[in-house]
């Protein structure tokens, strides 16, 4: 839910202004993760004995930038002062404990002298118990956060160790001991005046990665990806970065290391030393035992800076809506096979091929997700049931956990998450693994927790999605799960013609999305008519019940308009009471097996003077518009199971234009953040 970032320069002189700008730009790249408050910490002077400076501000990153430069001017801080070595940390917050305010912003500190500072993404579930203990030992708390406990716990352990005469404790040993007391999901970065020019990071559940940029001429001319060269303390000038997300690192370097759960990374003397946290260790031997450093493999970011820029668009959401023809193409690239004969039409999913036989023998398939990911799975449930013949059930991750619903060894559980770090979905994954089910992951993030911890899966390849309201990831999820259905049903001769028609439809799908994007101006005109409305209903059924839910979610997420997606078959069981001549209603009535039923729904709503906006297939306007009394949105017709990909695009455009016209922030909707890493 939050974004954490750190920058350490070693043996390369950097002015304070440059350091500040690197930290600010890192936060800007992470701002989609939280934007109600922010903060940074930098050194106050070359002399490490001086307490570090901490700047915290409510509001977005620009508010922080203005506040920092104003305070720097007031205190006459020399922004041109150079530091051959320096460690700075930064944080952008999505509030969970305490309102957005400077005192609740990060970095949180251990004491007025800022002996220990920490930035935190996640949640500490036992912070109240720790807080009570620390209060009894004389600590006072200034904030309402769970994070302040961590900084004060570090100081408490450090003080106790020094009193016992063990002054040789390293920074990483100290943090390993802090981890021993923490419960919950978190990624942490620590800075301390006791360990100048050092940083320590650790994680359990929340994402974190390390980036390294070597600055010597040889390294730049002949880049080395050798583990030893990459992480060693060899005295060569380097810049080291820690970040919640690759988007904040890619403009500096593509050499990264994805930090695993229960790992501690100690940045010191230009090197990165990695230790594994083991709760069993230290219980008898104490903290004097120095853990051995472990070796880790490198990754090379498959990302370009252009992917995280807006380009010609005003907002990320607008850009990502219009990128969908390309994102769908990359999702399908290399996975659809179509040659000269009908028999050659098939789907190849490399991440699943070794598990398809097991999936086909499942007693049921269970889709598990939250929000948009749940809606995408719901959209593909009918085709998966049709082609596989296996019962498919839907579970909202949090509800499954609350109920402790039954999961069996014979089940295949499919975990759908754009980020691969969604807290509730990760908890449900742990639950399914404990119960022995086969676990499949569908995510857009390589190296994410879901990608690492499932038995097999599908990577969306949809490209970086920065707008908080998911658009292109949703349509790529539908296509990925449609391909999953095709792969599972590939052994059935009876459905061969149906599968081949769907594969043909998938090849044509990006072109059809390009066509529907031409409705942009029409959706803007519709948004102008709805700008003052307080509520909107969206009716769908069959494949497009999910479209109704997702379209309503998009409007309520960004336009802040009360919108409900309703199963049209339930209309007469309550929702019909809301219908009058003032309430705008969207009915999705594209051609499929439910078309005649949707025609009946339109008739009933018209009889009660409903303000109808009907989405239909091209050429069907006369069939759905009773007496020309409703507004019609015509979309291209595709295979019924792929129609949700087409139908959601006008609703995404409508949500976007409504938001802009109502004056809200499209990419940073109120109270929301992109990656939900807290429960």
XYZ file of C-alpha atoms in Angstrom:
679
model
C 0.000 0.000 0.000
C 2.963 2.321 0.477
C 6.087 2.969 -1.567
C 9.552 2.879 -0.033
C 12.744 4.015 -1.744
C 16.388 4.504 -0.825
C 19.457 5.870 -2.584
C 23.057 5.292 -1.487
C 26.049 6.746 -3.342
C 29.467 5.249 -2.626
C 32.795 6.758 -3.686
C 31.049 9.130 -6.043
C 30.470 12.730 -5.026
C 26.847 13.885 -5.132
C 25.446 17.251 -4.114
C 22.631 17.371 -1.597
C 20.305 18.825 -4.247
C 21.028 15.866 -6.551
C 20.383 13.396 -3.716
C 17.076 15.074 -2.918
C 15.976 14.962 -6.549
C 16.809 11.250 -6.854
C 14.692 10.575 -3.767
C 11.841 12.766 -5.022
C 11.850 11.124 -8.466
C 11.858 7.688 -6.856
C 8.771 8.660 -4.874
C 7.061 10.042 -7.991
C 7.492 6.643 -9.662
C 5.979 4.966 -6.601
C 3.225 7.486 -5.959
C 0.567 5.148 -7.376
C 1.150 2.978 -4.287
C 0.012 5.755 -1.939
C -0.256 9.508 -2.101
C -1.794 10.950 1.049
C 1.530 11.843 2.712
C 5.256 11.463 2.134
C 8.658 11.990 3.707
C 12.432 11.678 3.294
C 15.573 11.626 5.424
C 19.038 12.830 4.390
C 22.234 13.602 6.279
C 22.472 17.058 7.826
C 26.248 17.302 7.402
C 29.344 15.394 6.302
C 29.984 14.641 9.977
C 27.894 11.533 10.753
C 27.689 12.552 14.410
C 25.115 15.168 13.436
C 21.513 13.924 13.554
C 20.038 13.264 10.092
C 17.361 15.571 8.732
C 13.780 14.333 8.450
C 11.145 16.031 6.288
C 7.519 14.865 6.397
C 4.423 16.334 4.794
C 0.742 15.510 4.309
C -0.386 15.477 0.689
C 1.265 14.272 -2.502
C 4.922 14.262 -3.536
C 4.793 17.790 -4.924
C 3.629 19.014 -1.516
C 6.653 17.338 0.046
C 9.042 18.838 -2.517
C 7.761 22.363 -1.841
C 7.951 21.831 1.917
C 11.520 20.476 1.791
C 12.879 23.339 -0.295
C 11.033 25.878 1.863
C 12.479 24.401 5.073
C 15.919 24.179 3.470
C 15.724 27.884 2.661
C 14.575 28.816 6.167
C 17.348 26.797 7.844
C 19.880 27.975 5.231
C 20.760 24.419 4.299
C 23.520 24.247 1.695
C 21.998 22.294 -1.197
C 25.294 22.371 -3.119
C 27.231 20.546 -0.367
C 28.813 17.373 -1.781
C 28.836 13.936 -0.177
C 31.262 11.237 -1.393
C 29.094 8.748 0.527
C 25.509 9.236 1.594
C 22.424 7.159 2.388
C 18.930 8.640 2.003
C 15.529 7.039 2.484
C 12.054 8.062 1.304
C 8.417 7.018 1.640
C 5.040 7.708 0.065
C 2.103 6.659 2.215
C -1.337 5.172 1.956
C -2.703 5.631 5.470
C -3.676 2.554 7.485
C -2.815 3.614 11.065
C -3.541 7.268 11.737
C -4.755 10.049 9.481
C -2.535 11.626 6.820
C -0.390 14.140 8.713
C 3.288 14.972 9.177
C 3.520 13.120 12.494
C 2.059 9.943 10.962
C 4.205 10.157 7.832
C 7.428 8.223 7.368
C 10.337 8.036 8.044
C 9.342 7.248 11.603
C 12.018 7.908 14.200
C 13.219 6.274 17.406
C 13.781 9.505 19.340
C 14.213 13.280 18.922
C 17.841 12.714 17.888
C 16.805 10.432 15.004
C 19.161 7.626 16.079
C 17.151 5.106 14.052
C 14.852 5.886 11.145
C 12.636 3.487 9.223
C 10.345 3.528 6.191
C 7.755 0.773 6.007
C 5.385 -0.813 3.509
C 2.975 -3.273 5.096
C 1.408 -3.762 8.482
C 2.701 -4.909 11.885
C -0.031 -6.982 13.477
C 1.482 -7.154 16.978
C 2.442 -3.477 17.248
C 0.103 -2.802 20.192
C 1.811 -5.444 22.337
C 5.248 -4.119 21.380
C 4.123 -0.562 22.041
C 2.935 -1.439 25.565
C 6.292 -3.072 26.304
C 8.272 -0.086 25.039
C 6.103 2.374 26.985
C 6.880 0.439 30.159
C 10.577 0.928 29.362
C 10.170 4.689 29.158
C 9.557 5.278 25.443
C 7.018 7.898 24.407
C 5.137 7.760 21.122
C 4.317 10.715 18.905
C 2.370 9.074 16.066
C -0.602 6.739 15.645
C 1.315 4.434 13.308
C 2.403 0.834 13.725
C 5.752 1.836 12.161
C 6.996 3.987 15.042
C 7.199 0.824 17.132
C 9.843 -0.568 14.750
C 12.201 2.404 15.053
C 11.896 2.479 18.844
C 12.356 -1.296 19.048
C 15.637 -0.942 17.130
C 16.867 1.689 19.601
C 15.731 -0.432 22.567
C 17.670 -3.476 21.335
C 20.701 -1.347 20.459
C 20.761 0.259 23.914
C 20.369 -3.076 25.700
C 23.157 -4.647 23.667
C 25.535 -1.793 24.502
C 24.656 -2.029 28.202
C 25.590 -5.703 28.098
C 28.979 -4.736 26.689
C 28.448 -6.237 23.215
C 29.318 -3.175 21.162
C 30.396 -5.191 18.113
C 26.845 -5.780 16.848
C 26.539 -4.934 13.172
C 23.617 -3.042 11.663
C 22.318 -6.202 9.960
C 22.551 -8.217 13.181
C 20.518 -5.554 14.931
C 17.780 -5.687 12.284
C 17.727 -9.485 12.352
C 16.988 -9.184 16.056
C 14.269 -6.588 15.373
C 12.651 -8.983 12.879
C 12.495 -11.629 15.576
C 9.912 -9.522 17.402
C 7.766 -8.433 14.434
C 4.626 -10.133 13.168
C 2.788 -9.217 9.971
C 3.686 -8.394 6.374
C 6.293 -5.734 5.763
C 9.199 -4.352 3.774
C 11.506 -2.088 5.777
C 14.510 0.147 5.120
C 16.555 1.372 8.098
C 18.973 4.305 8.434
C 20.943 5.075 11.591
C 23.450 7.705 12.757
C 25.224 4.855 14.616
C 25.959 3.208 11.262
C 26.742 6.108 8.908
C 26.540 5.581 5.145
C 24.842 2.206 5.667
C 21.333 0.979 4.979
C 19.616 -2.249 5.960
C 16.484 -3.564 4.272
C 14.370 -6.583 5.067
C 11.058 -7.999 3.913
C 8.371 -10.477 4.755
C 5.408 -10.503 2.367
C 5.745 -7.011 0.853
C 7.752 -6.399 -2.356
C 11.275 -5.018 -2.346
C 14.181 -5.022 -4.792
C 17.773 -3.817 -4.959
C 19.289 -2.045 -7.952
C 23.000 -1.434 -8.509
C 24.662 1.000 -10.888
C 28.431 0.717 -11.302
C 30.048 3.990 -12.339
C 33.631 3.054 -13.216
C 34.522 3.231 -16.919
C 35.255 -0.489 -17.250
C 31.907 -1.535 -15.788
C 30.050 0.871 -18.055
C 31.941 -0.290 -21.151
C 31.717 -4.003 -20.319
C 28.711 -4.560 -18.031
C 29.239 -7.515 -15.706
C 26.415 -9.610 -14.369
C 28.635 -11.772 -12.218
C 27.185 -12.142 -8.717
C 30.505 -11.414 -7.032
C 31.162 -8.245 -9.031
C 27.597 -7.104 -8.636
C 27.354 -7.334 -4.855
C 30.935 -7.101 -3.668
C 32.511 -4.329 -1.628
C 35.305 -3.706 -4.139
C 35.802 0.003 -3.581
C 34.495 0.896 -7.020
C 32.126 3.895 -7.251
C 28.514 2.746 -7.169
C 24.967 3.889 -6.718
C 22.646 1.523 -4.861
C 18.862 1.713 -4.895
C 16.164 0.016 -2.836
C 12.575 0.214 -4.035
C 9.126 -1.292 -3.678
C 8.879 -1.477 -7.451
C 11.112 -1.685 -10.508
C 9.536 1.447 -11.984
C 11.572 3.620 -9.591
C 14.854 1.904 -10.477
C 14.752 1.353 -14.252
C 15.781 4.926 -15.108
C 18.998 4.349 -13.139
C 19.905 0.714 -13.797
C 18.570 -2.594 -15.102
C 20.743 -4.667 -12.765
C 18.436 -5.756 -9.976
C 18.062 -8.351 -7.295
C 14.578 -9.248 -6.099
C 14.763 -9.588 -2.329
C 13.072 -12.733 -1.050
C 10.939 -13.114 2.061
C 12.931 -13.297 5.304
C 16.053 -11.851 3.721
C 18.047 -8.959 5.150
C 20.177 -6.845 2.796
C 22.979 -4.799 4.328
C 24.410 -2.031 2.116
C 27.863 -1.129 3.379
C 31.121 0.071 1.785
C 29.586 -0.173 -1.679
C 28.650 -3.834 -1.240
C 25.359 -5.633 -0.680
C 25.460 -8.436 1.888
C 22.445 -10.710 2.118
C 21.441 -12.715 5.171
C 18.568 -15.122 5.751
C 16.402 -14.591 8.798
C 15.844 -17.758 10.804
C 13.671 -17.328 13.872
C 15.114 -20.487 15.429
C 18.633 -19.059 15.364
C 19.647 -16.722 18.114
C 17.226 -18.164 20.687
C 20.098 -19.918 22.400
C 23.159 -18.345 20.862
C 22.004 -14.734 21.224
C 22.810 -11.922 18.862
C 26.561 -12.414 19.086
C 26.360 -15.136 16.436
C 27.083 -13.554 13.052
C 24.986 -15.098 10.271
C 26.712 -16.125 7.068
C 26.120 -14.051 3.944
C 24.249 -15.896 1.190
C 24.661 -15.720 -2.585
C 21.758 -14.701 -4.807
C 21.092 -14.714 -8.528
C 20.656 -11.518 -10.516
C 17.838 -10.305 -12.709
C 17.868 -7.956 -15.662
C 14.834 -5.702 -15.864
C 12.779 -6.269 -18.998
C 11.440 -2.732 -18.889
C 12.107 0.569 -20.611
C 11.711 4.057 -19.160
C 9.246 4.860 -21.967
C 6.840 2.291 -20.543
C 6.435 4.282 -17.333
C 6.026 7.683 -18.987
C 2.681 9.127 -20.096
C 3.887 9.951 -23.598
C 1.235 11.887 -25.542
C -1.507 11.194 -22.994
C -2.741 13.373 -20.141
C -3.071 10.538 -17.632
C -1.780 7.010 -17.101
C -5.304 5.588 -17.097
C -6.000 7.150 -20.493
C -2.700 5.808 -21.837
C -3.350 2.313 -20.525
C -6.879 2.184 -21.961
C -5.502 3.044 -25.389
C -2.605 0.598 -25.027
C -4.944 -2.391 -24.858
C -4.564 -3.512 -28.502
C -0.815 -3.785 -27.893
C -1.080 -5.292 -24.396
C -3.479 -7.979 -25.642
C -1.111 -8.768 -28.506
C 1.823 -9.255 -26.120
C -0.313 -11.388 -23.795
C -1.049 -13.770 -26.690
C 2.341 -13.586 -28.435
C 3.891 -17.035 -28.878
C 0.947 -18.717 -27.179
C -1.521 -19.025 -30.053
C -0.635 -21.453 -32.830
C -2.466 -21.281 -36.149
C -1.062 -22.797 -39.323
C -2.512 -23.841 -42.659
C -4.809 -26.603 -41.391
C -7.533 -26.545 -38.778
C -5.712 -29.155 -36.711
C -2.836 -26.770 -36.119
C -4.941 -24.278 -34.151
C -3.961 -24.612 -30.516
C -2.717 -22.827 -27.409
C 0.723 -23.305 -25.886
C 1.141 -22.167 -22.281
C 4.687 -23.058 -21.286
C 4.150 -22.339 -17.617
C 1.289 -24.859 -17.415
C 2.123 -27.663 -19.851
C 3.565 -29.981 -17.184
C 0.455 -29.614 -15.006
C -2.406 -29.803 -17.530
C -3.092 -33.498 -16.875
C -3.384 -32.810 -13.152
C -5.745 -29.886 -13.774
C -7.958 -32.005 -16.047
C -8.313 -34.571 -13.236
C -9.371 -31.933 -10.679
C -12.672 -32.335 -8.871
C -13.168 -28.579 -9.259
C -11.339 -25.398 -10.235
C -11.445 -22.539 -7.737
C -10.776 -18.965 -8.890
C -9.507 -16.735 -6.077
C -8.982 -12.993 -6.363
C -10.037 -9.515 -5.255
C -11.662 -6.568 -7.028
C -10.873 -6.323 -10.726
C -9.021 -9.652 -10.723
C -12.094 -11.379 -9.303
C -14.239 -9.796 -12.018
C -11.861 -11.002 -14.745
C -12.063 -14.554 -13.405
C -15.858 -14.305 -13.252
C -15.925 -13.286 -16.916
C -14.085 -16.463 -17.920
C -15.865 -18.940 -15.653
C -18.521 -19.897 -18.270
C -16.036 -20.781 -21.015
C -13.809 -22.701 -18.610
C -16.785 -24.775 -17.446
C -17.899 -25.328 -21.037
C -14.532 -26.485 -22.394
C -13.243 -28.387 -19.372
C -16.433 -29.953 -18.000
C -15.056 -29.226 -14.512
C -17.121 -27.309 -11.928
C -15.685 -23.827 -11.421
C -16.284 -21.892 -8.214
C -15.480 -18.260 -7.402
C -13.956 -17.041 -4.160
C -13.206 -13.518 -2.995
C -9.926 -14.066 -1.184
C -10.854 -12.268 2.038
C -14.172 -14.129 2.294
C -12.510 -17.509 1.760
C -10.141 -16.741 4.611
C -12.903 -15.466 6.892
C -14.947 -18.624 6.335
C -11.984 -20.968 6.198
C -13.824 -22.485 3.250
C -12.945 -26.046 2.263
C -10.078 -26.524 -0.179
C -9.202 -30.113 -1.128
C -6.123 -31.887 -2.461
C -8.070 -32.702 -5.622
C -8.798 -29.013 -6.290
C -6.965 -26.701 -8.674
C -6.874 -23.203 -7.219
C -6.196 -20.280 -9.561
C -4.891 -17.079 -7.946
C -5.459 -13.946 -10.003
C -3.613 -10.730 -9.096
C -2.239 -7.935 -11.261
C 0.579 -7.112 -8.824
C 1.145 -10.628 -7.522
C 1.429 -9.096 -4.037
C -2.239 -8.665 -3.012
C -2.298 -9.426 0.722
C -5.612 -11.300 0.923
C -4.800 -13.345 -2.180
C -1.382 -14.242 -0.761
C -2.971 -15.358 2.502
C -5.439 -17.488 0.535
C -2.508 -18.976 -1.404
C -0.831 -20.019 1.832
C -4.121 -21.563 2.953
C -4.492 -23.537 -0.311
C -0.892 -24.766 -0.150
C -1.443 -25.966 3.404
C -4.454 -27.940 2.167
C -2.483 -29.581 -0.633
C -4.252 -28.074 -3.660
C -2.514 -27.436 -6.968
C -1.928 -23.676 -7.104
C -1.856 -21.728 -10.378
C -0.846 -18.059 -10.490
C -1.982 -15.466 -13.018
C -0.105 -12.206 -12.530
C 1.433 -9.324 -14.431
C 4.559 -9.083 -12.272
C 7.547 -11.362 -12.803
C 9.163 -12.374 -9.525
C 6.124 -11.409 -7.432
C 5.148 -13.446 -4.383
C 2.306 -15.204 -6.228
C 4.550 -15.963 -9.215
C 7.182 -17.470 -6.904
C 4.955 -19.431 -4.561
C 2.474 -21.094 -6.942
C 3.228 -24.423 -8.623
C 2.733 -23.037 -12.126
C 1.112 -20.097 -13.860
C 0.669 -17.583 -16.638
C 2.417 -14.235 -16.860
C 0.206 -11.600 -18.488
C 2.980 -9.669 -20.285
C 0.587 -6.695 -20.347
C 3.302 -4.174 -19.576
C 3.648 -1.828 -16.628
C 0.300 -0.525 -15.340
C 0.604 2.595 -13.179
C -2.941 3.993 -13.070
C -4.588 2.882 -9.835
C -7.748 1.775 -11.674
C -6.754 -1.345 -13.601
C -7.647 -1.358 -17.309
C -5.253 -3.199 -19.602
C -4.379 -5.782 -16.935
C -8.105 -6.638 -16.670
C -8.503 -7.378 -20.377
C -5.225 -9.308 -20.455
C -6.409 -11.370 -17.490
C -9.558 -12.333 -19.402
C -7.530 -13.348 -22.449
C -5.026 -15.306 -20.334
C -7.815 -17.229 -18.612
C -9.578 -17.840 -21.935
C -6.323 -19.393 -23.169
C -6.216 -21.426 -19.949
C -9.687 -22.782 -20.767
C -8.568 -23.634 -24.321
C -5.479 -25.442 -23.045
C -7.417 -27.492 -20.480
C -10.098 -28.467 -23.027
C -7.603 -29.231 -25.775
C -8.073 -33.005 -25.456
C -11.826 -32.955 -26.219
C -12.738 -33.687 -29.853
C -16.347 -32.611 -29.300
C -15.348 -28.987 -28.649
C -12.693 -28.696 -31.355
C -14.717 -26.442 -33.655
C -15.633 -24.174 -30.743
C -11.998 -23.911 -29.626
C -10.803 -23.080 -33.122
C -13.435 -20.361 -33.483
C -12.254 -18.829 -30.195
C -8.604 -18.976 -31.308
C -9.547 -17.189 -34.529
C -11.395 -14.643 -32.407
C -8.324 -14.118 -30.224
C -6.200 -13.347 -33.274
C -8.749 -10.727 -34.346
C -9.321 -9.297 -30.867
C -6.659 -6.504 -30.819
C -8.090 -5.117 -34.069
C -11.608 -5.163 -32.618
C -10.393 -3.284 -29.529
C -8.892 -0.640 -31.826
C -12.325 -0.258 -33.392
C -14.120 0.180 -30.081
C -11.555 2.765 -28.937
C -12.982 5.005 -31.670
C -15.950 5.500 -29.308
C -13.772 7.781 -27.181
C -15.520 11.025 -28.208
C -18.954 9.411 -27.925
C -18.150 8.326 -24.363
C -16.958 11.825 -23.533
C -20.299 13.211 -24.763
C -22.153 10.662 -22.635
C -20.025 11.618 -19.631
C -21.093 15.250 -20.074
C -24.733 14.140 -19.778
C -23.998 12.142 -16.609
C -21.643 14.590 -14.908
C -24.172 15.784 -12.324
C -25.705 12.366 -11.574
C -25.329 10.819 -8.150
C -25.987 7.179 -9.054
C -25.705 4.780 -11.978
C -26.879 1.179 -12.413
C -25.250 -1.304 -14.799
C -27.157 -4.491 -15.726
C -25.465 -7.521 -17.272
C -25.841 -11.282 -17.357
C -24.004 -14.345 -18.601
C -20.512 -13.424 -19.735
C -21.318 -9.771 -19.145
C -22.351 -9.923 -15.520
C -18.620 -9.471 -14.872
C -18.624 -6.526 -17.307
C -21.383 -4.880 -15.281
C -19.434 -5.368 -12.047
C -16.159 -4.144 -13.521
C -17.707 -1.167 -15.316
C -19.442 -0.100 -12.105
C -16.207 -0.559 -10.170
C -14.305 1.677 -12.585
C -16.864 4.491 -12.296
C -17.020 4.361 -8.502
C -13.211 4.053 -8.184
C -12.218 7.110 -10.159
C -15.332 9.238 -10.786
C -16.490 8.807 -7.159
C -20.061 8.203 -8.333
C -22.236 5.620 -6.615
C -22.503 2.855 -9.220
C -23.780 -0.694 -8.903
C -23.226 -3.646 -11.214
C -26.298 -5.882 -11.044
C -27.062 -9.349 -12.387
C -29.971 -8.684 -14.730
C -31.694 -11.906 -13.696
C -32.029 -10.449 -10.190
C -33.653 -7.217 -11.382
C -37.144 -8.144 -10.225
C -35.863 -9.271 -6.831
C -35.316 -5.766 -5.515
C -33.318 -3.470 -7.849
C -36.405 -2.694 -9.962
C -37.692 -0.585 -7.062
C -34.924 1.962 -7.772
C -35.994 2.611 -11.360
C -37.610 5.939 -12.247
C -37.296 8.592 -14.929
C -34.260 10.216 -13.229
C -31.936 7.240 -12.661
C -29.504 6.485 -15.535
C -29.202 2.764 -16.281
C -26.680 0.996 -18.523
C -27.851 -2.340 -19.944
C -25.297 -4.594 -21.656
C -27.178 -6.450 -24.403
C -24.629 -7.680 -26.918
C -25.361 -10.824 -28.955
C -24.957 -14.053 -27.005
C -27.170 -16.747 -25.480
C -28.687 -14.188 -23.073
C -29.619 -11.611 -25.735
C -33.378 -12.303 -25.766
C -33.481 -12.148 -21.972
C -31.746 -8.780 -22.024
C -34.306 -7.551 -24.563
C -36.972 -8.436 -22.007
C -35.068 -6.542 -19.291
C -34.942 -3.466 -21.529
C -38.712 -3.687 -22.130
C -39.428 -3.833 -18.395
C -37.116 -0.941 -17.590
C -38.641 1.107 -20.407
C -42.143 0.402 -19.075
C -41.065 2.007 -15.800
C -39.629 5.070 -17.589
C -36.001 4.176 -16.908
C -33.290 6.377 -18.482
C -31.683 3.694 -20.606
C -28.197 3.536 -22.093
C -27.937 0.259 -24.016
C -24.716 -1.350 -25.210
C -25.399 -3.649 -28.144
C -23.649 -5.324 -31.053
C -23.262 -3.364 -34.276
C -26.506 -3.428 -36.265
C -28.711 -4.307 -33.284
C -29.800 -0.762 -32.335
C -33.348 -1.262 -33.641
C -33.668 -4.548 -31.729
C -32.777 -3.090 -28.343
C -33.996 0.495 -28.460
C -37.716 0.554 -27.757
C -39.298 3.313 -29.811
C -35.966 5.115 -30.131
C -36.221 6.235 -26.513
C -32.781 5.147 -25.304
C -29.165 5.997 -26.022
C -27.305 3.213 -27.846
C -23.613 2.300 -27.751
C -22.753 -0.070 -30.601
C -19.666 -2.270 -30.298
C -18.054 -4.861 -32.605
C -19.317 -8.421 -32.238
C -16.796 -11.141 -31.339
C -16.996 -14.649 -29.871
C -19.288 -14.569 -26.833
C -16.532 -15.527 -24.378
C -14.342 -12.672 -25.681
C -17.122 -10.081 -25.776
C -16.356 -8.878 -22.203
C -12.978 -7.602 -23.479
C -14.767 -5.425 -26.052
C -17.650 -4.364 -23.820
C -15.540 -3.093 -20.934
C -13.640 -0.568 -23.078
C -16.531 1.944 -23.492
C -17.170 1.755 -19.744
C -13.476 2.386 -19.027
C -13.633 5.431 -21.311
C -16.838 6.605 -19.651
C -15.255 6.328 -16.185
C -12.180 8.208 -17.384
C -14.089 11.109 -18.938
C -16.506 11.355 -16.001
C -13.545 11.680 -13.656
C -11.841 14.391 -15.716
C -15.067 16.364 -16.124
C -15.835 16.136 -12.402
C -12.364 17.471 -11.596
C -10.997 14.415 -9.770
C -7.512 12.937 -10.026
C -7.785 10.054 -12.508
C -4.559 8.283 -11.588
C -4.814 8.807 -7.837
C -8.421 8.220 -6.769
C -9.438 9.149 -3.254
C -8.536 6.681 -0.485
C -7.202 4.041 -2.901
C -3.792 2.708 -3.884
C -2.617 0.418 -6.659
C -1.235 -2.571 -4.800
C -3.207 -3.730 -1.753
C -0.469 -5.228 0.405
C -2.309 -4.871 3.727
C -5.389 -6.741 4.897
